[in-house]
Each structure stands twice: as C-alpha cells, then as structure tokens.
Amino acid sequence: MNTEGPTMQERQLAEMLHRVTPEPPRGLTVEDVAARVASQAGPRQRHARLTSPSRGWTRKWAPVLAAASVFVVISVSAGAVVGFSHHSPAPVRGSQPTATGSASSSASSPSPGQTSVGPSFAPRSVAGGIWGAELINHQKPPFTQDTLAGGAGSLYTLAPGYLDRINPATGQVVARVPFQATGTEPPVVAGSTVWVVSSYTDTDVVLEGFSGQTLASLGSVRVPVTGQLSGTPAGVITSGPDGDLYVAAGSAVAVVDPGRGVIKRIAVSAGPVSSVAVSPDGARLYVSTGSFELLTYDVATGANTGSSSAQGIGSFIGNLVATAGGVWGTVGVGMSEWTWFAPGANLDQLIRASQEVGAGADSVPTYSGGVVWLGGSRTLECVNPDTGEELASVTIPADDGVLEHFGRVTVTGGGVYAYYSDAKANLAGLAALTAAPAACSG
C-alpha cells in the first residue's frame, strides 16, 4: 500500500478529473473518490481491500474506478442535455419529429417535451352526467371554443396565446408552446404533425407545423393567395388520407405537400373559398363560397364535377365535413347556427341535422370514431355519417334556465371528448363522455 501520498500518475488523473467536473468547494482528488467508494463496504473497512485478492481488484484499481464513475456521470449528464436540445428540422412526410424542449416546472410559460405542464383536475360531473359527462379540464382561461382536435392518442387545442397537447386520460396539458392563433381554426392532425394557421391575410396563408408529441416546431409553409380571401372563413384547412393539406387561399384551393410546399392549385371561379373538405378516399374536394353553394372537384385533375345551391335558407355556409355518403356543414352564425347534411353533396336534398344553438355557442359537425357528432345547446347526437340517420341522442339540460353546451366532439385513444360550457356556472373546458352509447362506436 502506498503510504507516501498519491503518485504522479494519480495526481495527473485527479487534475484531469478536476478540469472536466464542475468546480467543487475544495480540490477533488482521486483519493477522495476512491475513499467514498470504499466507504460503502462499512465504516470500519475504509482501508480494507475492496474485493478478494484472488479477483485482482485491490486499492490500486481505485483511481480507475473513480475515473470510470465520474465519466459515467458525465456521460449521463451530457445525454440529458442532448436529449433536450432544440432542433427545427424541415417537415418531411413520414419523418419522425425530433423530441425537443427543456424541462420546466412553470405552468405559465412551459416548454415542449414535458410530462406535465398544467394542473390536474378531479373529474366533475356536468350536465346531470348525460352520457357520463365529466369535466376533466377547466383551466382558466379555458381553451378556445371551436378548436378541439384529436389524433395519435392525444387531444390538441388552442388556448389564449398557446397551442396545447392534452392527455385525454387525465385532462392535463402535457405540452405547450406559445402560439397566437388567427381566428378559431382548429388544429389539423396529419400523421405525426399538428398544423395550425398562424397567418391569414390577403397576400398569403401561413401554416405552422408542430410535432404531435412534443409540439416542437417543424417549420412553416407559406401559401400565396389568389384574388381575395373569403370574408366568412370557417374551415379553411383540412387534410386528405395521403397526408396532403388543402387550404382555402382566395379563389383557389392550394394542395400542400408538407415536405415540398404547394404542389397544386385548384381554381374556383364561383368566388372566394370559405371552407374545404376532402372525401375519405381522397378523390373529391368539396368547396363552399360565401353564398349557399357547394362545389365538387376531382382532386386528380382539378376539374369541377358538380355544383348545387339552396335558396331561402341563409348564408355563411361553412365548416364542411365530408363522408362517403355526402357533405355536412353549418349555416348561420351566433344565435341561428345549425347543421345540415347534403346526401351525395347535393343541396337539393338537404337535410336539417340539428337545431339552432344560442348564446354564441357553435353547432359544428365532427366526423370522428366512425360517426358524425352533432353538439349544441339542446341535444347531443351521433348520427350515421352516410345517411344522416340518428344513432343516439340525449337532451342537454339547462342550468337553472341557462343553456349548457357541448361542441366539437372528438374520439381519440378509445375515449369520447368534447368542449363543454355552462354560462350560469361560469364554467368551461374539456369534458369526457365516459358512457357514450354503444351505437356511437361506429
């Protein structure tokens, strides 16, 4: 055993370790580290052999053990830094987004990639518990009414100044990025990417892409506008089954490949486009303009293959949703909005699918989980997406005479969720419909 202090080799190793580790309150030597490791064998065995001599592991191996221990710590720490470093790759279809962001416990300005950035809420029965309705997120301020979207087992919504990813199992916000929305266009989930409209002007429409898991920025796509934008936009972006995006861009619909940008423009001569939808097979594009007119285009050729209109019903047609059996949409605004269904995209056969809503609540149809959902302030329904036949319906009770509201019903991760509001109780947020009828399972 060396009783004369550290050797030259040990001192050099200690100096090297001192340089690569954070500055300690006093000098760190190899002897310190080795002594700490040796102390784990017991308080009275600090100077004893660490193992049996037959294994050849005596105290002369302590400097090597100490170095290895420190370098393991350094490697793990470096790995943590690398794992949370920021990258902004260009969006490419089929690519997996890179996890980004740094951990933070702040709920006011959290970073993406965290396991939880919002508070947890105890489930609270609402609206008399119709269809097992439980409020699982009622943060203040609540997220924006008509912006709930689902995909890849998560929920996404816009809150004032933010884009949020919500864990549907708990209602907690698990990722958040600063984002100032333009209007109330809901996010569009295409594969593993979430797209939102960040700018909607007379010159261009700008789409921002975010990782569906971490909400890390994946870049933006600029879509030039042809002519003038619609004065009543309502559903100006959608995605097709192949992952392409369709954007109402004035008097044309731009087809966007997320990895390449605009790849095609389908001209619309009837006027500025206010809403777009794509058939489930990706073959047909449906377009509405400011008047109550519905146009059909062949996606492959861009040819107009059909048009229909309705008179004396109203205006501001929007929020188009396409199914194999036809097209759904809304008409009216505010106190008079209601939902319609056009079998075969023919407005001559228009079916009124919902009652009018009040108090500024929406009545936007959603196609999710294999059925079309119709929310509102009077009834909550699921209907056959191809025929409009009612599959299940429940009356939404009033709260002491004041309307309660369910909107934008979304199915994800095997659960059914909706935006909920109760003006009487000054309560709004995310509701889970824990006992939705089996008929609504699609």
XYZ file of N, CA and C in Angstrom, residues 56 87 138 142 157 174 178 228:
24
model
N -7.987 -9.957 -8.033
C -7.036 -8.977 -8.547
C -7.542 -7.552 -8.470
N -33.984 21.377 -31.892
C -33.754 21.212 -33.321
C -35.015 21.656 -34.039
N -60.686 22.283 -16.586
C -61.393 23.558 -16.575
C -60.448 24.675 -16.167
N -60.036 29.162 -20.175
C -60.203 27.873 -20.863
C -59.724 27.947 -22.298
N -55.556 21.623 -28.747
C -56.467 22.761 -28.730
C -55.677 24.057 -28.632
N -49.975 18.431 -21.327
C -48.670 17.784 -21.191
C -47.614 18.392 -22.099
N -45.941 28.627 -27.101
C -46.583 29.912 -27.391
C -47.063 29.944 -28.837
N -59.074 37.487 -53.617
C -59.367 37.932 -52.266
C -59.753 36.760 -51.375
